[in-house]
């Protein structure tokens, strides 16, 4: 089977454009017209399709390369002659004849015109009866020259149609789903087109004569039969509107999944949203880690209780009683609020309180820190608690499990999350494989993770995978509290500040350093007796840490 070069076709005005996305890799089987790479100029981005079907043997371009008409994109082992597109004798996809005239011909427009300006669909090459899939503007908007008005889409491509005139939008003549063709009236603007000398192709010039001022939008694209044009990447109008920076296929993909692209963070070059970004966003929403704006609007952190058949949340005009200030909650607070609400409502949680005698352990911790003063690593009580909890979790494995329908999933790894108070809200970094780490290593990792949490630099991987969580308020104060389980975990340990208390040793009261423990557990998985045993065992370990070795 022959190796065929797949080249960049005639891409009209685009010369020396940068490769910003590779959509295939060596070994992939590609079809004719399947998009291979995305290129981008300062005005537009475009997906370059394959003219040949077969298996990709070699990629000849990499991200950042500059390509132009004729550049070899990749080598394909063709799956047969029939697989080569008819117009691909030189491996270039067919370019509609209109592209020959794609170079805009400046047509003198009225040097100044006030009053209604009609904006028509320009020459869009081979596109016929294309559906309007997006509308970016609404009546009353001030429209700039070249600002995208709508997106149209055929089965092969999507294209944003920009305005050729500036003015205030009086009336939109299309709606989502309408099919449009060259010359169709899109919108009526009011204002001056003095600055908007109209660029039209010769093919569409005929459309530009209407009364009193009729302007067809500039031919935005060389009329490629197969290349896919997306929004002008740096369209100033688009920027004003905050339109997401993504290729047409990514937009289509997002639309199919119902993903609001404007809420997706782009990790591609220049912040471009890639298919991976859309997938990651979708996964995060499904996992409950991200809420879309629409979800947040439907289910405010306070919840309206309607879904539970509760009476509505009280709506009070607080300003009636005194001065107020309203501040939107941060993203992390909103997300954790929704999670906490679900966990508080859905888990039949019970909390057991107990005290552990840490007199010797604290003395050992203080002595260790003195010895290690120069090492820069401070041993914390929390590190001992993590290690002690691992021992208790090993002894009582249901505390290290998760519910999956009617089954329990027992985890044979011990990743311990710890609540960290940050300026942005509560975060839970995770010490992975705490069973395999010593106190010094755990202390050091905790310090690093807590700092990252406070600086807002924790990666998703550093916040996931916990099998049990500890929430320590020991550095702050308090006696006991009732922490909320971090689902899908089934228990959480709350720790408060240790204090010296009189403890009866059988003969007399002696001062002992007592650490208040609050263990919240899911009663569907754990029984009260098991919880009491877990706390008691934890107390024994903290009382004499040598027991960890047993
Ligand atoms: N009893 C008495 N003193 C304690 C203690 C305890 N249980 N735990 C910590 N301390 C002391 C420490 O020894 C330290 O004292 P020194 O500075 O004299 O050595 C001081 O309190 C401060 O400790 P810390 O809070 O900086 O360190 P930590 O390892 O205990 O905790 C971290 C780290 C990240 C958990 C903590 O900074 C934090 O964010 N805590 C809040 C967690 C939270 O918000 N939980 C609630 C969640 S539910 O809404």
Short mmCIF file of C-alpha atoms in Angstrom, two decimals, residues 42-368:
data_model
loop_
_atom_site.label_atom_id
_atom_site.label_comp_id
_atom_site.label_asym_id
_atom_site.label_seq_id
_atom_site.Cartn_x
_atom_site.Cartn_y
_atom_site.Cartn_z
CA UNK A 42 -4.39 36.34 13.69
CA UNK A 43 -7.84 36.44 12.09
CA UNK A 44 -9.20 32.95 12.03
CA UNK A 45 -8.61 29.34 12.81
CA UNK A 46 -9.16 26.52 10.43
CA UNK A 47 -9.14 22.76 10.61
CA UNK A 48 -7.24 21.05 7.84
CA UNK A 49 -8.91 17.83 6.70
CA UNK A 50 -7.39 14.75 5.20
CA UNK A 51 -7.73 14.17 1.49
CA UNK A 52 -6.89 10.50 1.91
CA UNK A 53 -8.20 7.61 4.00
CA UNK A 54 -5.70 5.30 5.66
CA UNK A 55 -3.37 4.86 8.58
CA UNK A 56 -1.21 7.76 9.77
CA UNK A 57 2.41 6.67 9.43
CA UNK A 58 4.22 9.88 10.17
CA UNK A 59 3.37 13.37 11.40
CA UNK A 60 5.40 15.99 9.57
CA UNK A 61 4.27 18.95 11.67
CA UNK A 62 4.31 19.75 15.37
CA UNK A 63 2.62 22.37 17.50
CA UNK A 64 3.87 25.84 16.73
CA UNK A 65 5.13 25.01 13.21
CA UNK A 66 4.22 27.49 10.52
CA UNK A 67 2.58 25.96 7.46
CA UNK A 68 1.22 27.22 4.16
CA UNK A 69 -0.36 25.81 1.03
CA UNK A 70 1.54 22.70 -0.02
CA UNK A 71 3.23 21.99 3.34
CA UNK A 72 3.19 18.25 4.06
CA UNK A 73 1.09 17.58 7.17
CA UNK A 74 1.50 13.83 7.42
CA UNK A 75 2.14 10.59 5.60
CA UNK A 76 -0.76 8.23 5.29
CA UNK A 77 -0.68 4.61 4.21
CA UNK A 78 -3.64 4.85 1.91
CA UNK A 79 -6.29 2.21 2.29
CA UNK A 80 -7.02 2.23 -1.46
CA UNK A 81 -7.31 4.52 -4.46
CA UNK A 82 -10.97 5.05 -3.78
CA UNK A 83 -10.05 6.58 -0.51
CA UNK A 84 -8.41 9.53 -2.14
CA UNK A 85 -10.74 12.44 -2.56
CA UNK A 86 -11.40 13.20 -6.22
CA UNK A 87 -9.96 16.66 -5.98
CA UNK A 88 -6.89 15.41 -4.24
CA UNK A 89 -4.71 14.72 -7.20
CA UNK A 90 -2.18 16.93 -5.52
CA UNK A 91 -3.53 16.02 -2.13
CA UNK A 92 -5.24 19.34 -1.72
CA UNK A 93 -8.91 19.35 -0.88
CA UNK A 94 -11.07 20.94 -3.48
CA UNK A 95 -11.33 24.65 -3.19
CA UNK A 96 -14.47 26.19 -4.51
CA UNK A 97 -14.04 28.51 -7.37
CA UNK A 98 -15.22 31.39 -5.28
CA UNK A 99 -11.98 31.24 -3.39
CA UNK A 100 -10.21 32.49 -6.42
CA UNK A 101 -12.00 35.71 -5.74
CA UNK A 102 -11.56 35.45 -2.04
CA UNK A 103 -9.18 38.32 -1.80
CA UNK A 104 -11.48 41.06 -0.68
CA UNK A 105 -12.16 43.68 -3.27
CA UNK A 106 -12.86 46.96 -1.64
CA UNK A 107 -16.10 48.34 -2.87
CA UNK A 108 -16.73 51.92 -2.13
CA UNK A 109 -19.60 52.06 0.23
CA UNK A 110 -21.52 55.15 1.01
CA UNK A 111 -18.96 57.29 2.75
CA UNK A 112 -21.50 58.09 5.37
CA UNK A 113 -24.97 56.80 5.87
CA UNK A 114 -27.30 57.17 8.74
CA UNK A 115 -30.43 55.16 9.20
CA UNK A 116 -31.10 51.48 8.61
CA UNK A 117 -28.28 49.36 7.23
CA UNK A 118 -29.11 45.90 5.99
CA UNK A 119 -26.56 43.18 6.68
CA UNK A 120 -26.73 40.19 4.37
CA UNK A 121 -25.10 36.78 4.29
CA UNK A 122 -21.92 37.17 2.27
CA UNK A 123 -20.51 34.83 -0.31
CA UNK A 124 -19.89 31.74 1.76
CA UNK A 125 -18.68 29.61 -1.07
CA UNK A 126 -20.07 26.13 -1.22
CA UNK A 127 -22.25 26.57 1.82
CA UNK A 128 -25.92 26.29 0.91
CA UNK A 129 -28.88 26.11 3.23
CA UNK A 130 -26.62 26.25 6.26
CA UNK A 131 -28.21 26.28 9.68
CA UNK A 132 -27.86 29.14 12.13
CA UNK A 133 -26.52 27.48 15.27
CA UNK A 134 -25.42 30.39 17.40
CA UNK A 135 -26.48 34.00 17.71
CA UNK A 136 -24.04 36.30 19.46
CA UNK A 137 -25.95 39.57 19.46
CA UNK A 138 -29.31 40.95 20.44
CA UNK A 139 -31.31 44.03 19.51
CA UNK A 140 -29.93 47.09 21.21
CA UNK A 141 -26.30 45.86 21.07
CA UNK A 142 -23.71 48.22 19.68
CA UNK A 143 -22.11 46.25 16.86
CA UNK A 144 -18.58 46.83 15.72
CA UNK A 145 -17.26 46.27 12.27
CA UNK A 146 -16.31 42.59 11.85
CA UNK A 147 -17.96 41.57 15.09
CA UNK A 148 -19.36 38.07 14.77
CA UNK A 149 -23.14 38.09 14.51
CA UNK A 150 -24.03 34.43 14.07
CA UNK A 151 -22.46 31.03 13.47
CA UNK A 152 -23.69 28.90 10.62
CA UNK A 153 -22.93 25.25 10.26
CA UNK A 154 -23.16 22.71 7.49
CA UNK A 155 -22.41 19.04 7.95
CA UNK A 156 -18.79 19.83 7.10
CA UNK A 157 -17.96 23.15 8.61
CA UNK A 158 -18.91 25.97 10.86
CA UNK A 159 -18.33 29.62 10.20
CA UNK A 160 -18.96 32.79 12.06
CA UNK A 161 -20.49 35.57 10.03
CA UNK A 162 -19.18 38.96 11.01
CA UNK A 163 -20.86 42.29 10.52
CA UNK A 164 -19.57 44.48 7.76
CA UNK A 165 -20.95 47.59 9.34
CA UNK A 166 -20.95 49.30 12.67
CA UNK A 167 -24.11 50.47 14.34
CA UNK A 168 -26.80 49.57 16.80
CA UNK A 169 -28.63 46.34 16.11
CA UNK A 170 -32.28 47.17 15.46
CA UNK A 171 -33.56 43.85 14.28
CA UNK A 172 -32.28 40.33 13.81
CA UNK A 173 -33.81 38.62 10.83
CA UNK A 174 -32.71 35.07 11.70
CA UNK A 175 -33.19 32.74 14.60
CA UNK A 176 -31.47 29.54 15.72
CA UNK A 177 -32.27 26.71 13.34
CA UNK A 178 -33.03 28.93 10.32
CA UNK A 179 -31.36 27.88 7.09
CA UNK A 180 -29.57 30.70 5.31
CA UNK A 181 -27.95 31.25 1.93
CA UNK A 182 -25.84 33.86 0.27
CA UNK A 183 -27.68 37.19 0.15
CA UNK A 184 -30.18 36.45 2.91
CA UNK A 185 -30.95 39.39 5.15
CA UNK A 186 -29.36 38.84 8.55
CA UNK A 187 -29.85 41.99 10.48
CA UNK A 188 -30.73 45.62 10.35
CA UNK A 189 -28.40 48.08 12.02
CA UNK A 190 -28.88 51.72 12.63
CA UNK A 191 -26.01 54.13 12.72
CA UNK A 192 -23.19 55.36 10.69
CA UNK A 193 -21.16 53.20 8.36
CA UNK A 194 -18.75 56.01 7.71
CA UNK A 195 -15.80 53.99 8.94
CA UNK A 196 -17.07 50.77 7.59
CA UNK A 197 -15.83 50.85 4.05
CA UNK A 198 -17.25 47.60 2.99
CA UNK A 199 -15.04 44.76 1.98
CA UNK A 200 -16.89 42.39 -0.24
CA UNK A 201 -15.76 39.87 -2.73
CA UNK A 202 -16.55 40.39 -6.31
CA UNK A 203 -18.86 37.43 -6.04
CA UNK A 204 -20.96 39.13 -3.43
CA UNK A 205 -20.69 42.67 -4.65
CA UNK A 206 -24.01 42.38 -6.35
CA UNK A 207 -25.65 41.81 -3.05
CA UNK A 208 -24.44 44.95 -1.54
CA UNK A 209 -26.74 47.27 -3.35
CA UNK A 210 -29.87 47.82 -1.44
CA UNK A 211 -31.70 50.82 -0.30
CA UNK A 212 -30.90 52.94 1.54
CA UNK A 213 -27.67 51.24 2.54
CA UNK A 214 -27.26 47.56 2.09
CA UNK A 215 -24.05 45.91 3.08
CA UNK A 216 -23.17 42.31 2.69
CA UNK A 217 -20.83 41.04 5.34
CA UNK A 218 -17.26 40.57 4.25
CA UNK A 219 -16.48 37.24 2.75
CA UNK A 220 -14.85 35.88 5.83
CA UNK A 221 -13.52 32.72 4.40
CA UNK A 222 -11.91 31.55 1.33
CA UNK A 223 -14.62 29.18 0.25
CA UNK A 224 -12.97 25.95 1.18
CA UNK A 225 -15.12 22.99 0.47
CA UNK A 226 -13.76 20.99 3.33
CA UNK A 227 -11.68 23.17 5.60
CA UNK A 228 -13.49 24.31 8.67
CA UNK A 229 -13.36 27.93 9.66
CA UNK A 230 -14.02 29.09 13.12
CA UNK A 231 -14.39 32.43 14.75
CA UNK A 232 -11.83 35.02 14.01
CA UNK A 233 -9.54 34.08 16.81
CA UNK A 234 -8.93 37.57 17.96
CA UNK A 235 -12.07 39.20 16.76
CA UNK A 236 -12.29 42.37 18.81
CA UNK A 237 -16.05 42.15 18.82
CA UNK A 238 -15.86 38.60 19.99
CA UNK A 239 -13.49 39.59 22.71
CA UNK A 240 -15.94 42.17 23.91
CA UNK A 241 -18.57 39.50 24.07
CA UNK A 242 -16.20 37.12 25.84
CA UNK A 243 -16.72 34.41 23.26
CA UNK A 244 -14.84 31.23 24.02
CA UNK A 245 -11.77 30.56 21.94
CA UNK A 246 -12.35 27.15 20.37
CA UNK A 247 -12.39 25.48 17.00
CA UNK A 248 -15.70 24.67 15.30
CA UNK A 249 -15.44 20.95 15.99
CA UNK A 250 -14.83 21.64 19.68
CA UNK A 251 -17.82 24.00 19.70
CA UNK A 252 -19.94 21.32 18.05
CA UNK A 253 -18.70 18.72 20.53
CA UNK A 254 -19.53 21.04 23.43
CA UNK A 255 -22.97 21.76 22.02
CA UNK A 256 -23.71 18.04 21.65
CA UNK A 257 -22.83 17.49 25.30
CA UNK A 258 -24.61 20.64 26.44
CA UNK A 259 -21.35 22.04 27.82
CA UNK A 260 -21.34 25.83 28.30
CA UNK A 261 -18.06 26.62 26.51
CA UNK A 262 -17.75 30.02 28.16
CA UNK A 263 -17.33 28.22 31.49
CA UNK A 264 -14.56 25.91 30.24
CA UNK A 265 -10.95 26.89 30.89
CA UNK A 266 -8.84 26.53 27.76
CA UNK A 267 -5.49 24.81 28.17
CA UNK A 268 -4.52 24.92 24.52
CA UNK A 269 -2.17 27.44 22.96
CA UNK A 270 -3.26 31.01 23.76
CA UNK A 271 -5.89 29.66 26.14
CA UNK A 272 -7.70 27.82 23.35
CA UNK A 273 -10.34 25.33 24.51
CA UNK A 274 -9.55 21.84 23.25
CA UNK A 275 -11.66 18.71 23.11
CA UNK A 276 -9.73 17.43 26.16
CA UNK A 277 -10.75 20.55 28.08
CA UNK A 278 -14.42 19.94 27.24
CA UNK A 279 -14.09 16.28 28.28
CA UNK A 280 -12.36 17.20 31.55
CA UNK A 281 -15.07 19.78 32.29
CA UNK A 282 -17.79 17.21 31.63
CA UNK A 283 -16.10 14.64 33.89
CA UNK A 284 -15.71 17.21 36.63
CA UNK A 285 -19.40 18.17 36.44
CA UNK A 286 -20.43 14.51 36.48
CA UNK A 287 -18.22 13.89 39.52
CA UNK A 288 -19.84 16.82 41.30
CA UNK A 289 -16.53 18.67 41.52
CA UNK A 290 -17.72 21.45 39.21
CA UNK A 291 -21.06 23.13 38.96
CA UNK A 292 -22.21 24.89 35.81
CA UNK A 293 -23.69 28.35 36.23
CA UNK A 294 -27.08 26.92 35.28
CA UNK A 295 -26.80 24.26 37.99
CA UNK A 296 -25.69 26.81 40.53
CA UNK A 297 -28.64 29.03 39.63
CA UNK A 298 -31.03 26.11 40.06
CA UNK A 299 -29.53 24.90 43.31
CA UNK A 300 -28.08 27.76 45.29
CA UNK A 301 -25.70 26.71 48.07
CA UNK A 302 -28.45 27.35 50.57
CA UNK A 303 -30.78 25.09 48.58
CA UNK A 304 -34.43 25.97 48.27
CA UNK A 305 -35.56 22.68 49.77
CA UNK A 306 -38.19 22.24 47.08
CA UNK A 307 -36.65 19.01 45.80
CA UNK A 308 -37.00 17.58 49.31
CA UNK A 309 -40.58 18.70 49.68
CA UNK A 310 -39.54 21.26 52.31
CA UNK A 311 -41.02 24.70 52.76
CA UNK A 312 -39.09 27.36 50.82
CA UNK A 313 -35.96 28.97 52.21
CA UNK A 314 -36.93 32.23 53.94
CA UNK A 315 -36.44 35.23 51.70
CA UNK A 316 -35.82 38.24 53.89
CA UNK A 317 -35.12 41.80 52.88
CA UNK A 318 -32.36 42.31 55.45
CA UNK A 319 -31.94 45.93 54.36
CA UNK A 320 -35.23 46.64 56.12
CA UNK A 321 -33.49 46.05 59.44
CA UNK A 322 -30.18 47.80 58.87
CA UNK A 323 -27.38 48.45 56.40
CA UNK A 324 -26.15 45.39 54.50
CA UNK A 325 -23.48 44.47 51.99
CA UNK A 326 -23.93 41.59 49.53
CA UNK A 327 -20.85 39.69 48.35
CA UNK A 328 -20.85 36.80 45.91
CA UNK A 329 -19.28 33.67 47.44
CA UNK A 330 -16.06 32.39 45.88
CA UNK A 331 -16.02 29.41 43.54
CA UNK A 332 -14.53 27.01 46.09
CA UNK A 333 -17.08 27.94 48.74
CA UNK A 334 -19.91 27.42 46.28
CA UNK A 335 -18.61 24.01 45.20
CA UNK A 336 -17.81 22.79 48.70
CA UNK A 337 -21.15 24.18 49.94
CA UNK A 338 -23.07 22.08 47.43
CA UNK A 339 -21.01 18.98 48.35
CA UNK A 340 -21.44 19.53 52.09
CA UNK A 341 -25.19 20.00 51.69
CA UNK A 342 -25.50 16.74 49.75
CA UNK A 343 -23.35 14.85 52.26
CA UNK A 344 -25.20 16.28 55.25
CA UNK A 345 -28.57 15.37 53.77
CA UNK A 346 -27.81 12.01 52.20
CA UNK A 347 -25.66 10.36 54.86
CA UNK A 348 -27.23 9.07 58.07
CA UNK A 349 -24.28 10.35 60.08
CA UNK A 350 -23.59 9.87 63.77
CA UNK A 351 -20.74 11.41 65.76
CA UNK A 352 -18.96 9.76 68.70
CA UNK A 353 -16.84 11.90 70.99
CA UNK A 354 -13.87 10.62 72.98
CA UNK A 355 -10.61 11.82 74.50
CA UNK A 356 -7.11 10.48 73.90
CA UNK A 357 -4.32 10.90 76.41
CA UNK A 358 -1.44 12.38 74.39
CA UNK A 359 0.76 13.45 77.30
CA UNK A 360 3.71 11.22 76.32
CA UNK A 361 3.16 11.65 72.60
CA UNK A 362 3.22 15.45 72.86
CA UNK A 363 6.41 15.27 74.97
CA UNK A 364 7.96 13.03 72.31
CA UNK A 365 6.82 15.42 69.54
CA UNK A 366 8.32 18.45 71.31
CA UNK A 367 11.60 16.56 71.95
CA UNK A 368 11.76 15.39 68.33
#
